[in-house]
PDB file of C-alpha atoms in Angstrom:
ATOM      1  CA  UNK A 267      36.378  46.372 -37.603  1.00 54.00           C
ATOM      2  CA  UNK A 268      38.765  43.585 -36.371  1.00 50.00           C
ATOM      3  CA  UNK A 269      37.760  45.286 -32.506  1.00 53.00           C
ATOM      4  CA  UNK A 270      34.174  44.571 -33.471  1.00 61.00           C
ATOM      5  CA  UNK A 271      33.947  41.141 -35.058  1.00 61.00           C
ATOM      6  CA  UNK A 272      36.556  39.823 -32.088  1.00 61.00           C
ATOM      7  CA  UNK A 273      33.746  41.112 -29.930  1.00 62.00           C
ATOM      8  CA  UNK A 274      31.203  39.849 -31.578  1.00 56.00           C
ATOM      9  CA  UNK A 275      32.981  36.272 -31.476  1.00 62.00           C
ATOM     10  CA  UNK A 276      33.224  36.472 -27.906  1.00 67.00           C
ATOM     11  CA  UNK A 277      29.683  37.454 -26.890  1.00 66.00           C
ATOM     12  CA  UNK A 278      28.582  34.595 -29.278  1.00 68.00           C
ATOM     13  CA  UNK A 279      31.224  31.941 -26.899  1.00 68.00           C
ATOM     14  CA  UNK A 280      29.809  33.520 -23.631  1.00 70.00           C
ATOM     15  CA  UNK A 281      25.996  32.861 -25.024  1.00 74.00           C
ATOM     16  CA  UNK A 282      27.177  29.430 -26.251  1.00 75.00           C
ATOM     17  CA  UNK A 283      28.915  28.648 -23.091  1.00 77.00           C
ATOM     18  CA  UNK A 284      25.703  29.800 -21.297  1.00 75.00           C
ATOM     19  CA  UNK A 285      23.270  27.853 -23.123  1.00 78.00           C
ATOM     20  CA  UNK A 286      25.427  24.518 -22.338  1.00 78.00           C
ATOM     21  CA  UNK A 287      25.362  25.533 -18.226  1.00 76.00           C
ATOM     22  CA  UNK A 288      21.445  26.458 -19.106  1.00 77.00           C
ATOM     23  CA  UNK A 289      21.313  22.740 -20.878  1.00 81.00           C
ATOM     24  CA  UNK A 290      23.477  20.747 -18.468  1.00 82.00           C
ATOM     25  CA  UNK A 291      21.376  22.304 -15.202  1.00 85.00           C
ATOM     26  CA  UNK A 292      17.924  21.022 -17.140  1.00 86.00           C
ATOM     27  CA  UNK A 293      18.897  17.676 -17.631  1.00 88.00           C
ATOM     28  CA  UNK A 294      20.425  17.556 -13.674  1.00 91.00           C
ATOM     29  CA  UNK A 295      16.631  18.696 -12.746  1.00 89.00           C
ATOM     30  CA  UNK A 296      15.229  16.370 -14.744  1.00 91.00           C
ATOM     31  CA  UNK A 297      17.392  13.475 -13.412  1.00 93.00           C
ATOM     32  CA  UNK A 298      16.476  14.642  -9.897  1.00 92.00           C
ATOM     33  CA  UNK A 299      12.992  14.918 -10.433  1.00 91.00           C
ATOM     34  CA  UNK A 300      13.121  11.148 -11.672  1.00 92.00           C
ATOM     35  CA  UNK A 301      15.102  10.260  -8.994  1.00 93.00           C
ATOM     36  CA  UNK A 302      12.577  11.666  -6.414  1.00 90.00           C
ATOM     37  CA  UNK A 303       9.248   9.862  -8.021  1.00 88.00           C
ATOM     38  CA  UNK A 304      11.176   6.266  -8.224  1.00 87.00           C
ATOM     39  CA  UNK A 305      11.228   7.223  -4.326  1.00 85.00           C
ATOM     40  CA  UNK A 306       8.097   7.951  -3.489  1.00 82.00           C
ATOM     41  CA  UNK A 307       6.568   5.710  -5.685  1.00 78.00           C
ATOM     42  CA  UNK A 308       9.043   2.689  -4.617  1.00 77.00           C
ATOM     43  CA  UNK A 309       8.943   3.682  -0.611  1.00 80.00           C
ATOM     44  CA  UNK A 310       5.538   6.262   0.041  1.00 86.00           C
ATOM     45  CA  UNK A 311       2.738   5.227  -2.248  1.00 89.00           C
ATOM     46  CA  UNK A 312       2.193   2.232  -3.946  1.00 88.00           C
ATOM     47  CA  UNK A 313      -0.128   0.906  -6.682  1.00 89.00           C
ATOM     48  CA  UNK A 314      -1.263  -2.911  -6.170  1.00 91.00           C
ATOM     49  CA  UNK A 315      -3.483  -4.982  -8.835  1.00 93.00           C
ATOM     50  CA  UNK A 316      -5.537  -7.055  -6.847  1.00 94.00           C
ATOM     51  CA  UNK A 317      -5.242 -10.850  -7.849  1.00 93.00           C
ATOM     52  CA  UNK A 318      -7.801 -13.226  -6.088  1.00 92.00           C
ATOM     53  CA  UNK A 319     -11.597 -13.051  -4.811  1.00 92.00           C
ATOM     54  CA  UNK A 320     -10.234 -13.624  -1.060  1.00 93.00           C
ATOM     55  CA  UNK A 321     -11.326  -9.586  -0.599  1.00 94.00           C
ATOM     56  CA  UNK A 322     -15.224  -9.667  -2.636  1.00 92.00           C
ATOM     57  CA  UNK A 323     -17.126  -8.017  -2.364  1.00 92.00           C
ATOM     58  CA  UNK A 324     -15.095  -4.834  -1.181  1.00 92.00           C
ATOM     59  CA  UNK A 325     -12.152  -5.599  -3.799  1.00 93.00           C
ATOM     60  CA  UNK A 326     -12.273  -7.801  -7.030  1.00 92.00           C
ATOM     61  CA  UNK A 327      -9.582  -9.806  -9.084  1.00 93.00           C
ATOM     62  CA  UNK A 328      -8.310  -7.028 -11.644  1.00 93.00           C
ATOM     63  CA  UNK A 329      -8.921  -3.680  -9.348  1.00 95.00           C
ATOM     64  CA  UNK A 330      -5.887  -1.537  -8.998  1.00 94.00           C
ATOM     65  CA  UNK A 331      -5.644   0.115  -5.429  1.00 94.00           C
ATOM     66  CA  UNK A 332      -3.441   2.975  -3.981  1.00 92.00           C
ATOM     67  CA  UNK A 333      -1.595   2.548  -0.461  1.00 94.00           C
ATOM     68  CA  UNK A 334       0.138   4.170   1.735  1.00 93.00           C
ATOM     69  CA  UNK A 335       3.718   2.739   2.564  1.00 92.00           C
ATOM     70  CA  UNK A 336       5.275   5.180   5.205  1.00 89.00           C
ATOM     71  CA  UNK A 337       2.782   7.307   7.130  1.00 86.00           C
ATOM     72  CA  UNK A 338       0.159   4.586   8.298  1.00 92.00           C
ATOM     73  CA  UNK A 339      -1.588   3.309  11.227  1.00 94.00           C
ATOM     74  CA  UNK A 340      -3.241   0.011  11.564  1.00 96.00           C
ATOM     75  CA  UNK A 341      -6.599   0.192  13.103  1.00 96.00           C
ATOM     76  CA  UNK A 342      -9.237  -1.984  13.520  1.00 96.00           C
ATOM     77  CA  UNK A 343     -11.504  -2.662   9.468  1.00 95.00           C
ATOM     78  CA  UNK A 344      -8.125  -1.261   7.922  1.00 96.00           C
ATOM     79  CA  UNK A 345      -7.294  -3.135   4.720  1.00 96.00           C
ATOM     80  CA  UNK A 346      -3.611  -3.519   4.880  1.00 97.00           C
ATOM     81  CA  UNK A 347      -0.842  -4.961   2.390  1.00 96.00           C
ATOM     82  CA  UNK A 348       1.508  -7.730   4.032  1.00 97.00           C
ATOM     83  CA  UNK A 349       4.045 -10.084   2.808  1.00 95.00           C
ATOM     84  CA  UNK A 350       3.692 -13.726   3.564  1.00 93.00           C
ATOM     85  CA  UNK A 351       6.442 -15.934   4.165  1.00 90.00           C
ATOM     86  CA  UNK A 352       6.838 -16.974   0.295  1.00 91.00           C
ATOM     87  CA  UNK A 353       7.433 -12.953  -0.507  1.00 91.00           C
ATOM     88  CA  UNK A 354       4.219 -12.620  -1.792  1.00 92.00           C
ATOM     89  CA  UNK A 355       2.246  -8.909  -0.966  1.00 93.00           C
ATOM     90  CA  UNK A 356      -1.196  -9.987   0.660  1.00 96.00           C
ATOM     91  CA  UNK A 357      -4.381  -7.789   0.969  1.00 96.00           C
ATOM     92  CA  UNK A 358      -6.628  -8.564   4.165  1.00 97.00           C
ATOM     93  CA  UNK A 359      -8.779  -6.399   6.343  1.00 97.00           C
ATOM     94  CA  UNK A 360      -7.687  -6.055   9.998  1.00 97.00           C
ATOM     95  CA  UNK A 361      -9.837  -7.829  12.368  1.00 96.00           C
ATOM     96  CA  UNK A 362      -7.803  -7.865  15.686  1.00 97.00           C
ATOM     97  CA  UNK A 363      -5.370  -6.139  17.277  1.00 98.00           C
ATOM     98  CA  UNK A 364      -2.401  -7.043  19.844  1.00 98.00           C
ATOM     99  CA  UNK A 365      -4.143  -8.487  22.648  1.00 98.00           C
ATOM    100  CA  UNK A 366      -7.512  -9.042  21.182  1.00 98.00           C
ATOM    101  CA  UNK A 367      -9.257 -12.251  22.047  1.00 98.00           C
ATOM    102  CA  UNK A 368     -10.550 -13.312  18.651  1.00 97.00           C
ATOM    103  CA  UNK A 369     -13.287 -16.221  18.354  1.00 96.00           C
ATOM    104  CA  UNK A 370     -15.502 -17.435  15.497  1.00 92.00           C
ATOM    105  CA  UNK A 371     -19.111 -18.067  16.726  1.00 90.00           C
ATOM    106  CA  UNK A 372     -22.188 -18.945  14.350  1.00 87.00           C
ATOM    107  CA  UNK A 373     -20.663 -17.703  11.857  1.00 83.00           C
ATOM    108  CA  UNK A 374     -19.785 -14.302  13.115  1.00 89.00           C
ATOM    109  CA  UNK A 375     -16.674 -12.640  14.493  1.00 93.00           C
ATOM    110  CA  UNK A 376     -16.587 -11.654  18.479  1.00 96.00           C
ATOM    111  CA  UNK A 377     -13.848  -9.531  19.410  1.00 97.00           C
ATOM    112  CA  UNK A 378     -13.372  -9.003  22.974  1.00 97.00           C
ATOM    113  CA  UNK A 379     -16.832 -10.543  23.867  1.00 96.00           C
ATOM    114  CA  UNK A 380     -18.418  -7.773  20.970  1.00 96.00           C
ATOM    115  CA  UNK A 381     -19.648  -9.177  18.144  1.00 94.00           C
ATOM    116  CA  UNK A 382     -18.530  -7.534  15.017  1.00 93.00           C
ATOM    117  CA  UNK A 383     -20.515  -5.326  12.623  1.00 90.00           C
ATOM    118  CA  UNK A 384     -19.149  -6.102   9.076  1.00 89.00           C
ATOM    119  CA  UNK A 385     -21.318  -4.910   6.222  1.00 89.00           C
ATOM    120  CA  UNK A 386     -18.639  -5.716   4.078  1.00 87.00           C
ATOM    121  CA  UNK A 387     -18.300  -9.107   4.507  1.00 89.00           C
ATOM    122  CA  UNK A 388     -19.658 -12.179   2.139  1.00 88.00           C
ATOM    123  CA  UNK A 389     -20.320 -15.845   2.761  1.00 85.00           C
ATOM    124  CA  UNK A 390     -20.035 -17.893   6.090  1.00 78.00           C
ATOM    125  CA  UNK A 391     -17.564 -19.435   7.869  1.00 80.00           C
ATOM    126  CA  UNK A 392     -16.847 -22.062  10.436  1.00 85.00           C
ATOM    127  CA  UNK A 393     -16.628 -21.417  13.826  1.00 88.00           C
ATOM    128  CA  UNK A 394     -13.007 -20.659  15.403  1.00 92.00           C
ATOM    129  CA  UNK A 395     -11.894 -21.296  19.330  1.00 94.00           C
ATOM    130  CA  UNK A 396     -10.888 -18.222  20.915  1.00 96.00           C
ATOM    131  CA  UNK A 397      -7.299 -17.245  20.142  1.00 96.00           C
ATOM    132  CA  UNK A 398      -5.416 -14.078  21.856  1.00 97.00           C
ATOM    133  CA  UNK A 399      -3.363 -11.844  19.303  1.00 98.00           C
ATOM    134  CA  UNK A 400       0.280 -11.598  20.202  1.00 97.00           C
ATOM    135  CA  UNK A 401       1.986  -8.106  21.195  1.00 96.00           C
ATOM    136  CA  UNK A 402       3.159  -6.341  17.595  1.00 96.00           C
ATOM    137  CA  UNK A 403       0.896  -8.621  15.708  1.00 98.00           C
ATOM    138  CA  UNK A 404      -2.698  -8.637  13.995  1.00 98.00           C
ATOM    139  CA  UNK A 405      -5.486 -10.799  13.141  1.00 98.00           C
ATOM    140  CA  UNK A 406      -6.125 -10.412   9.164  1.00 97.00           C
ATOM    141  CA  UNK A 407      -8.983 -12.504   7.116  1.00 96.00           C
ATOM    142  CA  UNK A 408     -10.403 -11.366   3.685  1.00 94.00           C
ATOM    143  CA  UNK A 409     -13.779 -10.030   3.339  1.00 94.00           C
ATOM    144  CA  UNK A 410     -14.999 -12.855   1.120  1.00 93.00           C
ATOM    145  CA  UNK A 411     -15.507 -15.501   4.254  1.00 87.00           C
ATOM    146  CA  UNK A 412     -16.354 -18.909   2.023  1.00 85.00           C
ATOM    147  CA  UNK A 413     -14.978 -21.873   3.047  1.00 83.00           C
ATOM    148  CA  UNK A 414     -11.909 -22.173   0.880  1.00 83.00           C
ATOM    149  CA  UNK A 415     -11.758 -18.593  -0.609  1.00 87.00           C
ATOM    150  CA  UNK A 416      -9.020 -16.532   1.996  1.00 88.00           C
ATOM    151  CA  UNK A 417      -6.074 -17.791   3.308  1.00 91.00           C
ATOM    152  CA  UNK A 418      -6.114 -15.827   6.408  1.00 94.00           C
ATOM    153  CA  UNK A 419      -5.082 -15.722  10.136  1.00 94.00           C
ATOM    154  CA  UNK A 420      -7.938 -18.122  10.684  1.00 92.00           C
ATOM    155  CA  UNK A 421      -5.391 -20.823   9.290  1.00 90.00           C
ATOM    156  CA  UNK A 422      -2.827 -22.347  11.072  1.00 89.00           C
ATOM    157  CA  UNK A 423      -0.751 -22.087   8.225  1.00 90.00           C
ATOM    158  CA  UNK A 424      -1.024 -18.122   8.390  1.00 94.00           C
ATOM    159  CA  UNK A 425      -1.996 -17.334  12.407  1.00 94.00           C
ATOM    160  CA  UNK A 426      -1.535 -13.713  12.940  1.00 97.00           C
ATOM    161  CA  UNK A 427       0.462 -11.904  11.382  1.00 97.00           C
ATOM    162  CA  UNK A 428       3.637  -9.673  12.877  1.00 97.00           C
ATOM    163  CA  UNK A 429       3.329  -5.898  11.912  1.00 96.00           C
ATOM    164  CA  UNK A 430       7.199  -6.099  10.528  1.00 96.00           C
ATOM    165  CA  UNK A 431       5.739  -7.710   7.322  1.00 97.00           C
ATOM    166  CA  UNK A 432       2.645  -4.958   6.986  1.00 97.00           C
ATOM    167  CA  UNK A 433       4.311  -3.314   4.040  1.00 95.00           C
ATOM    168  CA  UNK A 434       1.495  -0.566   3.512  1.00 95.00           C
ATOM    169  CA  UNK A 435      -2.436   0.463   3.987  1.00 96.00           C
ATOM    170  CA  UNK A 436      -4.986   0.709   1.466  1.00 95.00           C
ATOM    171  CA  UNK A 437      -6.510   3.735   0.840  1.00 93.00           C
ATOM    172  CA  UNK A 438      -8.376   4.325  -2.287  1.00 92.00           C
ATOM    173  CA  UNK A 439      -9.652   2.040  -5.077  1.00 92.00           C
ATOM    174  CA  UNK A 440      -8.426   3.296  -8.403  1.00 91.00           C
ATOM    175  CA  UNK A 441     -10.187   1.447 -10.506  1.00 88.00           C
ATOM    176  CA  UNK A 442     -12.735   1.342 -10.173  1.00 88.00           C
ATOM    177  CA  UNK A 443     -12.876   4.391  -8.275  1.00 82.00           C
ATOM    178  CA  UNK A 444     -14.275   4.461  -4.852  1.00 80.00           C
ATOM    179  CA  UNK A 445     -13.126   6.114  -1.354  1.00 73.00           C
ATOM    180  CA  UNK A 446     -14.899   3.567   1.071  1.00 66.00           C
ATOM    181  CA  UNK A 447     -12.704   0.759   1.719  1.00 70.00           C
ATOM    182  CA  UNK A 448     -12.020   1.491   5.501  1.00 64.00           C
ATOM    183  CA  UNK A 449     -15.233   0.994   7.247  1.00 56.00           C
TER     184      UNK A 449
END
């Protein structure tokens, strides 16, 4: 009898002792699970709430958009994410790239001597002198071309901007939902 309950004890300490290993080796999975989303949501993907009209009609003040932060390209009608020189994340389409010649003409962009196709653009603008887009750099304006509505490479205050501070591309609207923003 004592043989028995002395057994007994010590199979309930072994399933005790196992239950605390089972336990401890949850909680260190769920730790690295949470460790692994702050990553990829803090360095991979990111979630911006678009503040401004600078990017109407394509993207409105309130719409929440999904980017890429790592495994990007910048291309030509790509709406990227940068940060300005007051640490502030900026949306803008890409309208020239290293080496483009970049002019303003009746209200329409020429790139290259082409002038641009952009469905996606509202309002006019003013006419622009021919610049040339630095190596590792990229002419950015927002799709909403008013007078006084984007604060974009057209201004001397912005010029083009260096691909060091493109923090991400966007590639889905969220909300609300829609899969044509590149084109």
């Amino acid at each position: 009898m004592l043989l028995e309950t002395s057994i007994v004890m010590e199979d309930r300490k072994n399933e005790s002792e196992k239950e605390r290993n089972d336990s401890r080796l949850g909680w260190i999975g769920f730790i690295f699970c949470l460790v692994i989303a702050f990553l990829v949501f803090r360095f991979v993907i990111g979630f911006i709430v678009i503040s401004g009209d600078s990017m109407n009609p394509t993207l409105e003040n309130g719409n929440v958009v999904l980017s890429s932060n790592i495994f990007f390209t910048v291309d030509r009608h790509d709406i990227i994410i940068y940060r300005d020189h007051n640490g502030f994340d900026v949306v803008k389409r890409v309208i020239g790239l290293p080496n483009d010649r970049i002019m303003i003409q009746d209200g329409s962009i020429v790139v290259n001597g082409q002038m641009m196709n952009e469905p996606y653009r509202m309002g006019a603008f003013n006419d622009m002198e021919e610049v040339v887009v630095p190596k590792d750099a990229y002419f950015v304006v927002g799709d909403n071309r008013t007078p006084g509505e984007s604060l974009d490479s057209r201004s001397s205050n912005v010029g083009p901007i260096h691909k060091s501070t493109i923090q991400g591309k966007v590639l889905i609207s969220l909300f609300p939902f829609s899969l044509a923003l590149n084109k």
